[in-house]
Amino acid sequence: MSAMLAGRRVVVSAGPTYEDIDPVRFLGNRSSGRMGFAVAQAAREAGAEVVLVAGPVHLPTPEGIQRVDVRSAAQMYDAVLGALPADVYIGAAAVADFTPREVSGHKIKKTPGSDTLVLELVRTRDVLAAVASHPRRPAVVVGFAAETHDVERYARGKLEAKKVDMVAANRVGVAGSGFESEDNMLDVYWHGGGRRLGPGPKTGIARQLVALVAERLRA
Ligand code: CTP
């Protein structure tokens, strides 16, 4: 593949985060990490120096990539911000929006006579928004979105709200796309434009997304 990103540093986040509740339980999500890993590999193949911040997934590290493993949203925040400065950030991770206010030091037991358990959750810090407003902001910041409906409206809203340059939207809840699938389809939006990538294998879509990013880096 061409060296579209030669001399560039690209930080990619991938996978879910796990937010611990107690020593044996956590809140997670169904992100497989495959899309983010494919994007990291495609960026490497395009000549970039790549840092891949990975949530808990069982995927092999693509060759030539620096991988940082994390578990929680807070750890992902620290690892991604710690990997700056970079030319590009691609936030493909499904970072938890909420985390338990407190992690219990011991396994939470059932209370006799009570049928409910209340978990108090607090908002996590937004990694993508923090990167996009960082003093050493990468030239191109890409967010992901997973939507079941009104994909374009929500994705374009995210461009504004998080001040990012591109949003790659997954339509979830349809066959052949999204979290647990090998294949995917992405609708990519930027100010004044957009492009549909796929449907097709995540590896091919990742290469097309990296080509779009390289184009914007040159623009
Ligand atoms: N993201 C992040 N840090 C968080 C939460 C999300 O960096 N704490 C990033 C993800 O990596 C992804 C994008 O934000 O790139 C997803 O945006 P988000 O607003 O979390 O999406 P939804 O949860 O789908 O939005 P909503 O809550 O509006 O449904």
mmCIF file of N, CA and C in Angstrom, residues 37-164:
data_model
loop_
_atom_site.group_PDB
_atom_site.id
_atom_site.type_symbol
_atom_site.label_atom_id
_atom_site.label_comp_id
_atom_site.label_asym_id
_atom_site.label_seq_id
_atom_site.Cartn_x
_atom_site.Cartn_y
_atom_site.Cartn_z
ATOM 1 N N PHE A 37 -8.992 -2.190 15.472
ATOM 2 C CA PHE A 37 -7.746 -2.895 15.147
ATOM 3 C C PHE A 37 -7.482 -2.844 13.644
ATOM 4 N N ALA A 38 -8.534 -2.974 12.847
ATOM 5 C CA ALA A 38 -8.372 -2.901 11.386
ATOM 6 C C ALA A 38 -7.915 -1.503 10.970
ATOM 7 N N VAL A 39 -8.436 -0.477 11.635
ATOM 8 C CA VAL A 39 -8.027 0.897 11.319
ATOM 9 C C VAL A 39 -6.561 1.109 11.694
ATOM 10 N N ALA A 40 -6.156 0.593 12.854
ATOM 11 C CA ALA A 40 -4.759 0.720 13.281
ATOM 12 C C ALA A 40 -3.837 0.039 12.264
ATOM 13 N N GLN A 41 -4.207 -1.156 11.852
ATOM 14 C CA GLN A 41 -3.391 -1.884 10.885
ATOM 15 C C GLN A 41 -3.330 -1.145 9.543
ATOM 16 N N ALA A 42 -4.452 -0.604 9.110
ATOM 17 C CA ALA A 42 -4.484 0.122 7.835
ATOM 18 C C ALA A 42 -3.609 1.374 7.906
ATOM 19 N N ALA A 43 -3.626 2.049 9.055
ATOM 20 C CA ALA A 43 -2.789 3.247 9.213
ATOM 21 C C ALA A 43 -1.315 2.874 9.177
ATOM 22 N N ARG A 44 -0.983 1.740 9.809
ATOM 23 C CA ARG A 44 0.402 1.259 9.787
ATOM 24 C C ARG A 44 0.822 0.924 8.358
ATOM 25 N N GLU A 45 -0.076 0.242 7.638
ATOM 26 C CA GLU A 45 0.234 -0.138 6.250
ATOM 27 C C GLU A 45 0.383 1.094 5.360
ATOM 28 N N ALA A 46 -0.243 2.197 5.783
ATOM 29 C CA ALA A 46 -0.116 3.448 5.030
ATOM 30 C C ALA A 46 1.120 4.230 5.466
ATOM 31 N N GLY A 47 1.945 3.623 6.324
ATOM 32 C CA GLY A 47 3.239 4.219 6.657
ATOM 33 C C GLY A 47 3.299 4.976 7.969
ATOM 34 N N ALA A 48 2.183 5.030 8.715
ATOM 35 C CA ALA A 48 2.178 5.806 9.960
ATOM 36 C C ALA A 48 2.847 5.055 11.102
ATOM 37 N N GLU A 49 3.295 5.846 12.088
ATOM 38 C CA GLU A 49 3.677 5.299 13.391
ATOM 39 C C GLU A 49 2.362 5.231 14.166
ATOM 40 N N VAL A 50 2.014 4.044 14.659
ATOM 41 C CA VAL A 50 0.671 3.869 15.232
ATOM 42 C C VAL A 50 0.728 3.440 16.694
ATOM 43 N N VAL A 51 -0.031 4.145 17.530
ATOM 44 C CA VAL A 51 -0.266 3.719 18.908
ATOM 45 C C VAL A 51 -1.720 3.267 18.987
ATOM 46 N N LEU A 52 -1.921 2.036 19.434
ATOM 47 C CA LEU A 52 -3.268 1.473 19.539
ATOM 48 C C LEU A 52 -3.603 1.285 21.013
ATOM 49 N N VAL A 53 -4.551 2.063 21.504
ATOM 50 C CA VAL A 53 -4.987 1.930 22.893
ATOM 51 C C VAL A 53 -6.195 1.003 22.892
ATOM 52 N N ALA A 54 -6.006 -0.179 23.477
ATOM 53 C CA ALA A 54 -7.015 -1.229 23.356
ATOM 54 C C ALA A 54 -7.677 -1.513 24.684
ATOM 55 N N GLY A 55 -8.999 -1.526 24.671
ATOM 56 C CA GLY A 55 -9.766 -2.020 25.808
ATOM 57 C C GLY A 55 -9.641 -3.530 25.862
ATOM 58 N N PRO A 56 -10.349 -4.174 26.813
ATOM 59 C CA PRO A 56 -10.223 -5.620 26.972
ATOM 60 C C PRO A 56 -10.798 -6.399 25.785
ATOM 61 N N VAL A 57 -9.911 -6.858 24.917
ATOM 62 C CA VAL A 57 -10.300 -7.684 23.759
ATOM 63 C C VAL A 57 -9.252 -8.775 23.595
ATOM 64 N N HIS A 58 -9.645 -9.848 22.938
ATOM 65 C CA HIS A 58 -8.690 -10.915 22.641
ATOM 66 C C HIS A 58 -8.384 -10.870 21.161
ATOM 67 N N LEU A 59 -7.553 -9.926 20.759
ATOM 68 C CA LEU A 59 -7.181 -9.807 19.357
ATOM 69 C C LEU A 59 -5.666 -9.690 19.288
ATOM 70 N N PRO A 60 -5.056 -10.295 18.256
ATOM 71 C CA PRO A 60 -3.611 -10.178 18.117
ATOM 72 C C PRO A 60 -3.222 -8.752 17.733
ATOM 73 N N THR A 61 -2.042 -8.345 18.176
ATOM 74 C CA THR A 61 -1.560 -6.998 17.858
ATOM 75 C C THR A 61 -1.057 -6.964 16.418
ATOM 76 N N PRO A 62 -1.586 -6.085 15.588
ATOM 77 C CA PRO A 62 -1.072 -5.982 14.220
ATOM 78 C C PRO A 62 0.421 -5.643 14.242
ATOM 79 N N GLU A 63 1.130 -6.152 13.253
ATOM 80 C CA GLU A 63 2.587 -5.997 13.218
ATOM 81 C C GLU A 63 3.016 -4.529 13.150
ATOM 82 N N GLY A 64 4.052 -4.217 13.902
ATOM 83 C CA GLY A 64 4.650 -2.891 13.799
ATOM 84 C C GLY A 64 3.910 -1.798 14.552
ATOM 85 N N ILE A 65 2.988 -2.219 15.420
ATOM 86 C CA ILE A 65 2.157 -1.244 16.141
ATOM 87 C C ILE A 65 2.484 -1.260 17.620
ATOM 88 N N GLN A 66 2.466 -0.081 18.234
ATOM 89 C CA GLN A 66 2.649 -0.005 19.682
ATOM 90 C C GLN A 66 1.276 -0.103 20.336
ATOM 91 N N ARG A 67 1.089 -1.152 21.148
ATOM 92 C CA ARG A 67 -0.223 -1.383 21.760
ATOM 93 C C ARG A 67 -0.176 -1.084 23.250
ATOM 94 N N VAL A 68 -1.180 -0.364 23.728
ATOM 95 C CA VAL A 68 -1.312 -0.081 25.156
ATOM 96 C C VAL A 68 -2.644 -0.672 25.609
ATOM 97 N N ASP A 69 -2.618 -1.635 26.507
ATOM 98 C CA ASP A 69 -3.851 -2.266 26.969
ATOM 99 C C ASP A 69 -4.412 -1.539 28.182
ATOM 100 N N VAL A 70 -5.701 -1.269 28.134
ATOM 101 C CA VAL A 70 -6.376 -0.630 29.261
ATOM 102 C C VAL A 70 -7.669 -1.390 29.546
ATOM 103 N N ARG A 71 -8.296 -1.047 30.669
ATOM 104 C CA ARG A 71 -9.547 -1.711 31.044
ATOM 105 C C ARG A 71 -10.709 -0.713 31.130
ATOM 106 N N SER A 72 -10.525 0.340 31.888
ATOM 107 C CA SER A 72 -11.643 1.250 32.165
ATOM 108 C C SER A 72 -11.592 2.498 31.286
ATOM 109 N N ALA A 73 -12.693 3.226 31.298
ATOM 110 C CA ALA A 73 -12.748 4.506 30.575
ATOM 111 C C ALA A 73 -11.698 5.481 31.107
ATOM 112 N N ALA A 74 -11.503 5.483 32.426
ATOM 113 C CA ALA A 74 -10.508 6.403 33.012
ATOM 114 C C ALA A 74 -9.102 6.051 32.535
ATOM 115 N N GLN A 75 -8.822 4.732 32.464
ATOM 116 C CA GLN A 75 -7.498 4.315 31.971
ATOM 117 C C GLN A 75 -7.346 4.654 30.493
ATOM 118 N N MET A 76 -8.435 4.521 29.735
ATOM 119 C CA MET A 76 -8.353 4.846 28.304
ATOM 120 C C MET A 76 -8.076 6.330 28.120
ATOM 121 N N TYR A 77 -8.734 7.137 28.946
ATOM 122 C CA TYR A 77 -8.511 8.587 28.894
ATOM 123 C C TYR A 77 -7.022 8.894 29.102
ATOM 124 N N ASP A 78 -6.453 8.320 30.170
ATOM 125 C CA ASP A 78 -5.050 8.609 30.477
ATOM 126 C C ASP A 78 -4.118 8.117 29.374
ATOM 127 N N ALA A 79 -4.391 6.922 28.842
ATOM 128 C CA ALA A 79 -3.498 6.350 27.826
ATOM 129 C C ALA A 79 -3.564 7.140 26.519
ATOM 130 N N VAL A 80 -4.771 7.536 26.116
ATOM 131 C CA VAL A 80 -4.905 8.279 24.855
ATOM 132 C C VAL A 80 -4.283 9.665 24.992
ATOM 133 N N LEU A 81 -4.635 10.376 26.064
ATOM 134 C CA LEU A 81 -4.069 11.720 26.235
ATOM 135 C C LEU A 81 -2.548 11.645 26.389
ATOM 136 N N GLY A 82 -2.085 10.557 27.023
ATOM 137 C CA GLY A 82 -0.645 10.366 27.196
ATOM 138 C C GLY A 82 0.083 10.045 25.901
ATOM 139 N N ALA A 83 -0.648 9.622 24.886
ATOM 140 C CA ALA A 83 -0.033 9.273 23.594
ATOM 141 C C ALA A 83 0.094 10.484 22.671
ATOM 142 N N LEU A 84 -0.476 11.624 23.088
ATOM 143 C CA LEU A 84 -0.338 12.846 22.284
ATOM 144 C C LEU A 84 1.041 13.441 22.529
ATOM 145 N N PRO A 85 1.579 14.246 21.638
ATOM 146 C CA PRO A 85 0.958 14.747 20.419
ATOM 147 C C PRO A 85 0.936 13.712 19.290
ATOM 148 N N ALA A 86 -0.013 13.905 18.387
ATOM 149 C CA ALA A 86 -0.130 13.039 17.221
ATOM 150 C C ALA A 86 -0.749 13.855 16.092
ATOM 151 N N ASP A 87 -0.641 13.357 14.882
ATOM 152 C CA ASP A 87 -1.246 14.036 13.734
ATOM 153 C C ASP A 87 -2.722 13.680 13.598
ATOM 154 N N VAL A 88 -3.050 12.459 14.052
ATOM 155 C CA VAL A 88 -4.414 11.951 13.866
ATOM 156 C C VAL A 88 -4.847 11.195 15.115
ATOM 157 N N TYR A 89 -6.094 11.391 15.546
ATOM 158 C CA TYR A 89 -6.699 10.516 16.549
ATOM 159 C C TYR A 89 -7.977 9.923 15.971
ATOM 160 N N ILE A 90 -8.075 8.618 16.045
ATOM 161 C CA ILE A 90 -9.287 7.932 15.580
ATOM 162 C C ILE A 90 -9.879 7.188 16.770
ATOM 163 N N GLY A 91 -11.004 7.686 17.263
ATOM 164 C CA GLY A 91 -11.627 7.136 18.474
ATOM 165 C C GLY A 91 -12.658 6.085 18.114
ATOM 166 N N ALA A 92 -12.173 4.860 17.904
ATOM 167 C CA ALA A 92 -13.092 3.773 17.540
ATOM 168 C C ALA A 92 -13.578 2.998 18.761
ATOM 169 N N ALA A 93 -13.014 3.306 19.930
ATOM 170 C CA ALA A 93 -13.405 2.558 21.128
ATOM 171 C C ALA A 93 -14.836 2.899 21.541
ATOM 172 N N ALA A 94 -15.517 1.903 22.084
ATOM 173 C CA ALA A 94 -16.840 2.120 22.668
ATOM 174 C C ALA A 94 -16.630 2.392 24.156
ATOM 175 N N VAL A 95 -16.290 3.640 24.456
ATOM 176 C CA VAL A 95 -15.961 4.027 25.832
ATOM 177 C C VAL A 95 -17.254 4.152 26.631
ATOM 178 N N ALA A 96 -17.255 3.588 27.824
ATOM 179 C CA ALA A 96 -18.448 3.690 28.670
ATOM 180 C C ALA A 96 -18.767 5.150 28.940
ATOM 181 N N ASP A 97 -20.037 5.496 28.854
ATOM 182 C CA ASP A 97 -20.459 6.864 29.191
ATOM 183 C C ASP A 97 -20.626 7.039 30.693
ATOM 184 N N PHE A 98 -20.858 5.917 31.395
ATOM 185 C CA PHE A 98 -21.094 5.964 32.843
ATOM 186 C C PHE A 98 -20.274 4.898 33.550
ATOM 187 N N THR A 99 -19.881 5.196 34.765
ATOM 188 C CA THR A 99 -19.120 4.247 35.572
ATOM 189 C C THR A 99 -19.657 4.281 37.008
ATOM 190 N N PRO A 100 -19.572 3.172 37.748
ATOM 191 C CA PRO A 100 -20.075 3.201 39.125
ATOM 192 C C PRO A 100 -19.383 4.289 39.960
ATOM 193 N N ARG A 101 -20.183 4.981 40.765
ATOM 194 C CA ARG A 101 -19.594 6.033 41.611
ATOM 195 C C ARG A 101 -18.521 5.450 42.522
ATOM 196 N N GLU A 102 -18.802 4.257 43.040
ATOM 197 C CA GLU A 102 -17.819 3.607 43.913
ATOM 198 C C GLU A 102 -17.629 2.168 43.471
ATOM 199 N N VAL A 103 -16.386 1.694 43.549
ATOM 200 C CA VAL A 103 -16.122 0.276 43.302
ATOM 201 C C VAL A 103 -16.087 -0.399 44.668
ATOM 202 N N SER A 104 -16.940 -1.412 44.850
ATOM 203 C CA SER A 104 -16.954 -2.107 46.129
ATOM 204 C C SER A 104 -15.683 -2.948 46.262
ATOM 205 N N GLY A 105 -15.046 -2.876 47.409
ATOM 206 C CA GLY A 105 -13.822 -3.646 47.640
ATOM 207 C C GLY A 105 -14.093 -5.129 47.849
ATOM 208 N N HIS A 106 -15.336 -5.452 48.178
ATOM 209 C CA HIS A 106 -15.695 -6.851 48.373
ATOM 210 C C HIS A 106 -16.871 -7.200 47.479
ATOM 211 N N LYS A 107 -17.072 -8.474 47.241
ATOM 212 C CA LYS A 107 -18.167 -8.916 46.375
ATOM 213 C C LYS A 107 -19.514 -8.502 46.998
ATOM 214 N N ILE A 108 -20.322 -7.825 46.201
ATOM 215 C CA ILE A 108 -21.623 -7.370 46.690
ATOM 216 C C ILE A 108 -22.531 -8.594 46.892
ATOM 217 N N LYS A 109 -23.096 -8.723 48.084
ATOM 218 C CA LYS A 109 -23.938 -9.883 48.411
ATOM 219 C C LYS A 109 -25.413 -9.523 48.306
ATOM 220 N N LYS A 110 -26.218 -10.526 48.051
ATOM 221 C CA LYS A 110 -27.673 -10.315 48.068
ATOM 222 C C LYS A 110 -28.086 -9.969 49.503
ATOM 223 N N THR A 111 -29.040 -9.040 49.585
ATOM 224 C CA THR A 111 -29.534 -8.682 50.909
ATOM 225 C C THR A 111 -30.830 -9.444 51.150
ATOM 226 N N PRO A 112 -30.915 -10.261 52.221
ATOM 227 C CA PRO A 112 -32.155 -10.992 52.470
ATOM 228 C C PRO A 112 -33.326 -10.014 52.581
ATOM 229 N N GLY A 113 -34.422 -10.335 51.904
ATOM 230 C CA GLY A 113 -35.610 -9.496 51.991
ATOM 231 C C GLY A 113 -35.631 -8.354 50.993
ATOM 232 N N SER A 114 -34.553 -8.168 50.215
ATOM 233 C CA SER A 114 -34.556 -7.073 49.235
ATOM 234 C C SER A 114 -34.431 -7.636 47.821
ATOM 235 N N ASP A 115 -35.314 -7.172 46.945
ATOM 236 C CA ASP A 115 -35.310 -7.644 45.559
ATOM 237 C C ASP A 115 -34.616 -6.694 44.601
ATOM 238 N N THR A 116 -34.117 -5.610 45.103
ATOM 239 C CA THR A 116 -33.494 -4.645 44.194
ATOM 240 C C THR A 116 -32.097 -4.282 44.674
ATOM 241 N N LEU A 117 -31.302 -3.800 43.721
ATOM 242 C CA LEU A 117 -29.978 -3.277 44.038
ATOM 243 C C LEU A 117 -29.837 -1.996 43.234
ATOM 244 N N VAL A 118 -29.483 -0.928 43.870
ATOM 245 C CA VAL A 118 -29.307 0.337 43.158
ATOM 246 C C VAL A 118 -27.826 0.592 42.981
ATOM 247 N N LEU A 119 -27.430 0.764 41.713
ATOM 248 C CA LEU A 119 -26.044 1.118 41.405
ATOM 249 C C LEU A 119 -26.047 2.581 41.019
ATOM 250 N N GLU A 120 -25.233 3.381 41.640
ATOM 251 C CA GLU A 120 -25.180 4.775 41.232
ATOM 252 C C GLU A 120 -24.047 4.956 40.234
ATOM 253 N N LEU A 121 -24.377 5.523 39.071
ATOM 254 C CA LEU A 121 -23.384 5.713 38.014
ATOM 255 C C LEU A 121 -23.100 7.191 37.818
ATOM 256 N N VAL A 122 -21.878 7.490 37.476
ATOM 257 C CA VAL A 122 -21.512 8.879 37.165
ATOM 258 C C VAL A 122 -20.906 8.918 35.764
ATOM 259 N N ARG A 123 -20.990 10.080 35.137
ATOM 260 C CA ARG A 123 -20.447 10.230 33.793
ATOM 261 C C ARG A 123 -18.943 10.029 33.789
ATOM 262 N N THR A 124 -18.443 9.412 32.726
ATOM 263 C CA THR A 124 -16.998 9.317 32.531
ATOM 264 C C THR A 124 -16.536 10.582 31.808
ATOM 265 N N ARG A 125 -15.227 10.794 31.785
ATOM 266 C CA ARG A 125 -14.706 11.903 30.988
ATOM 267 C C ARG A 125 -14.693 11.481 29.522
ATOM 268 N N ASP A 126 -14.992 12.405 28.643
ATOM 269 C CA ASP A 126 -15.070 12.101 27.223
ATOM 270 C C ASP A 126 -13.675 12.217 26.592
ATOM 271 N N VAL A 127 -13.139 11.083 26.178
ATOM 272 C CA VAL A 127 -11.788 11.044 25.606
ATOM 273 C C VAL A 127 -11.746 11.851 24.308
ATOM 274 N N LEU A 128 -12.739 11.598 23.460
ATOM 275 C CA LEU A 128 -12.755 12.232 22.136
ATOM 276 C C LEU A 128 -12.838 13.754 22.250
ATOM 277 N N ALA A 129 -13.741 14.235 23.099
ATOM 278 C CA ALA A 129 -13.894 15.682 23.264
ATOM 279 C C ALA A 129 -12.633 16.290 23.857
ATOM 280 N N ALA A 130 -11.980 15.543 24.765
ATOM 281 C CA ALA A 130 -10.748 16.058 25.379
ATOM 282 C C ALA A 130 -9.627 16.148 24.344
ATOM 283 N N VAL A 131 -9.534 15.159 23.468
ATOM 284 C CA VAL A 131 -8.498 15.195 22.414
ATOM 285 C C VAL A 131 -8.784 16.366 21.474
ATOM 286 N N ALA A 132 -10.062 16.547 21.132
ATOM 287 C CA ALA A 132 -10.437 17.579 20.154
ATOM 288 C C ALA A 132 -10.233 18.993 20.687
ATOM 289 N N SER A 133 -10.216 19.147 22.026
ATOM 290 C CA SER A 133 -10.021 20.492 22.572
ATOM 291 C C SER A 133 -8.662 20.621 23.263
ATOM 292 N N HIS A 134 -7.788 19.660 23.004
ATOM 293 C CA HIS A 134 -6.461 19.638 23.633
ATOM 294 C C HIS A 134 -5.575 20.742 23.051
ATOM 295 N N PRO A 135 -4.706 21.329 23.885
ATOM 296 C CA PRO A 135 -3.791 22.351 23.354
ATOM 297 C C PRO A 135 -2.929 21.812 22.198
ATOM 298 N N ARG A 136 -2.621 20.513 22.246
ATOM 299 C CA ARG A 136 -1.845 19.933 21.142
ATOM 300 C C ARG A 136 -2.760 19.024 20.322
ATOM 301 N N ARG A 137 -3.852 19.611 19.902
ATOM 302 C CA ARG A 137 -4.867 18.860 19.167
ATOM 303 C C ARG A 137 -4.305 18.275 17.874
ATOM 304 N N PRO A 138 -4.567 16.978 17.643
ATOM 305 C CA PRO A 138 -4.180 16.411 16.348
ATOM 306 C C PRO A 138 -4.894 17.161 15.218
ATOM 307 N N ALA A 139 -4.267 17.207 14.041
ATOM 308 C CA ALA A 139 -4.851 17.940 12.908
ATOM 309 C C ALA A 139 -6.168 17.315 12.470
ATOM 310 N N VAL A 140 -6.262 15.991 12.572
ATOM 311 C CA VAL A 140 -7.507 15.317 12.200
ATOM 312 C C VAL A 140 -7.978 14.443 13.368
ATOM 313 N N VAL A 141 -9.179 14.725 13.845
ATOM 314 C CA VAL A 141 -9.781 13.970 14.949
ATOM 315 C C VAL A 141 -11.066 13.312 14.433
ATOM 316 N N VAL A 142 -11.116 11.987 14.578
ATOM 317 C CA VAL A 142 -12.247 11.220 14.039
ATOM 318 C C VAL A 142 -12.971 10.502 15.171
ATOM 319 N N GLY A 143 -14.277 10.700 15.241
ATOM 320 C CA GLY A 143 -15.085 9.988 16.224
ATOM 321 C C GLY A 143 -15.917 8.915 15.560
ATOM 322 N N PHE A 144 -16.379 7.978 16.349
ATOM 323 C CA PHE A 144 -17.293 6.947 15.864
ATOM 324 C C PHE A 144 -18.646 7.147 16.528
ATOM 325 N N ALA A 145 -19.664 6.682 15.858
ATOM 326 C CA ALA A 145 -20.995 6.736 16.439
ATOM 327 C C ALA A 145 -21.710 5.445 16.100
ATOM 328 N N ALA A 146 -22.472 4.957 17.020
ATOM 329 C CA ALA A 146 -23.299 3.778 16.763
ATOM 330 C C ALA A 146 -24.740 4.206 16.967
ATOM 331 N N GLU A 147 -25.507 4.139 15.918
ATOM 332 C CA GLU A 147 -26.880 4.638 16.001
ATOM 333 C C GLU A 147 -27.848 3.600 15.439
ATOM 334 N N THR A 148 -29.028 3.567 15.982
ATOM 335 C CA THR A 148 -30.061 2.693 15.427
ATOM 336 C C THR A 148 -30.964 3.450 14.450
ATOM 337 N N HIS A 149 -31.007 4.790 14.568
ATOM 338 C CA HIS A 149 -31.908 5.573 13.717
ATOM 339 C C HIS A 149 -31.384 7.001 13.597
ATOM 340 N N ASP A 150 -31.890 7.726 12.605
ATOM 341 C CA ASP A 150 -31.470 9.126 12.386
ATOM 342 C C ASP A 150 -29.950 9.273 12.376
ATOM 343 N N VAL A 151 -29.287 8.352 11.635
ATOM 344 C CA VAL A 151 -27.823 8.274 11.676
ATOM 345 C C VAL A 151 -27.175 9.613 11.312
ATOM 346 N N GLU A 152 -27.604 10.200 10.185
ATOM 347 C CA GLU A 152 -26.940 11.419 9.724
ATOM 348 C C GLU A 152 -27.132 12.581 10.695
ATOM 349 N N ARG A 153 -28.350 12.724 11.205
ATOM 350 C CA ARG A 153 -28.626 13.852 12.105
ATOM 351 C C ARG A 153 -27.758 13.763 13.367
ATOM 352 N N TYR A 154 -27.711 12.554 13.963
ATOM 353 C CA TYR A 154 -26.912 12.397 15.186
ATOM 354 C C TYR A 154 -25.418 12.535 14.890
ATOM 355 N N ALA A 155 -24.984 11.968 13.754
ATOM 356 C CA ALA A 155 -23.551 12.019 13.434
ATOM 357 C C ALA A 155 -23.112 13.461 13.192
ATOM 358 N N ARG A 156 -23.911 14.196 12.457
ATOM 359 C CA ARG A 156 -23.536 15.602 12.200
ATOM 360 C C ARG A 156 -23.608 16.416 13.493
ATOM 361 N N GLY A 157 -24.522 16.062 14.364
ATOM 362 C CA GLY A 157 -24.598 16.718 15.669
ATOM 363 C C GLY A 157 -23.314 16.500 16.462
ATOM 364 N N LYS A 158 -22.763 15.291 16.349
ATOM 365 C CA LYS A 158 -21.534 14.957 17.060
ATOM 366 C C LYS A 158 -20.330 15.736 16.521
ATOM 367 N N LEU A 159 -20.329 16.023 15.208
ATOM 368 C CA LEU A 159 -19.266 16.848 14.620
ATOM 369 C C LEU A 159 -19.180 18.177 15.352
ATOM 370 N N GLU A 160 -20.349 18.775 15.581
ATOM 371 C CA GLU A 160 -20.413 20.077 16.250
ATOM 372 C C GLU A 160 -20.131 19.947 17.735
ATOM 373 N N ALA A 161 -20.845 19.022 18.385
ATOM 374 C CA ALA A 161 -20.799 18.946 19.846
ATOM 375 C C ALA A 161 -19.394 18.630 20.338
ATOM 376 N N LYS A 162 -18.697 17.725 19.657
ATOM 377 C CA LYS A 162 -17.378 17.320 20.144
ATOM 378 C C LYS A 162 -16.248 18.000 19.372
ATOM 379 N N LYS A 163 -16.612 18.867 18.419
ATOM 380 C CA LYS A 163 -15.622 19.624 17.646
ATOM 381 C C LYS A 163 -14.600 18.720 16.957
ATOM 382 N N VAL A 164 -15.120 17.647 16.352
ATOM 383 C CA VAL A 164 -14.243 16.723 15.639
ATOM 384 C C VAL A 164 -14.343 16.978 14.136
#
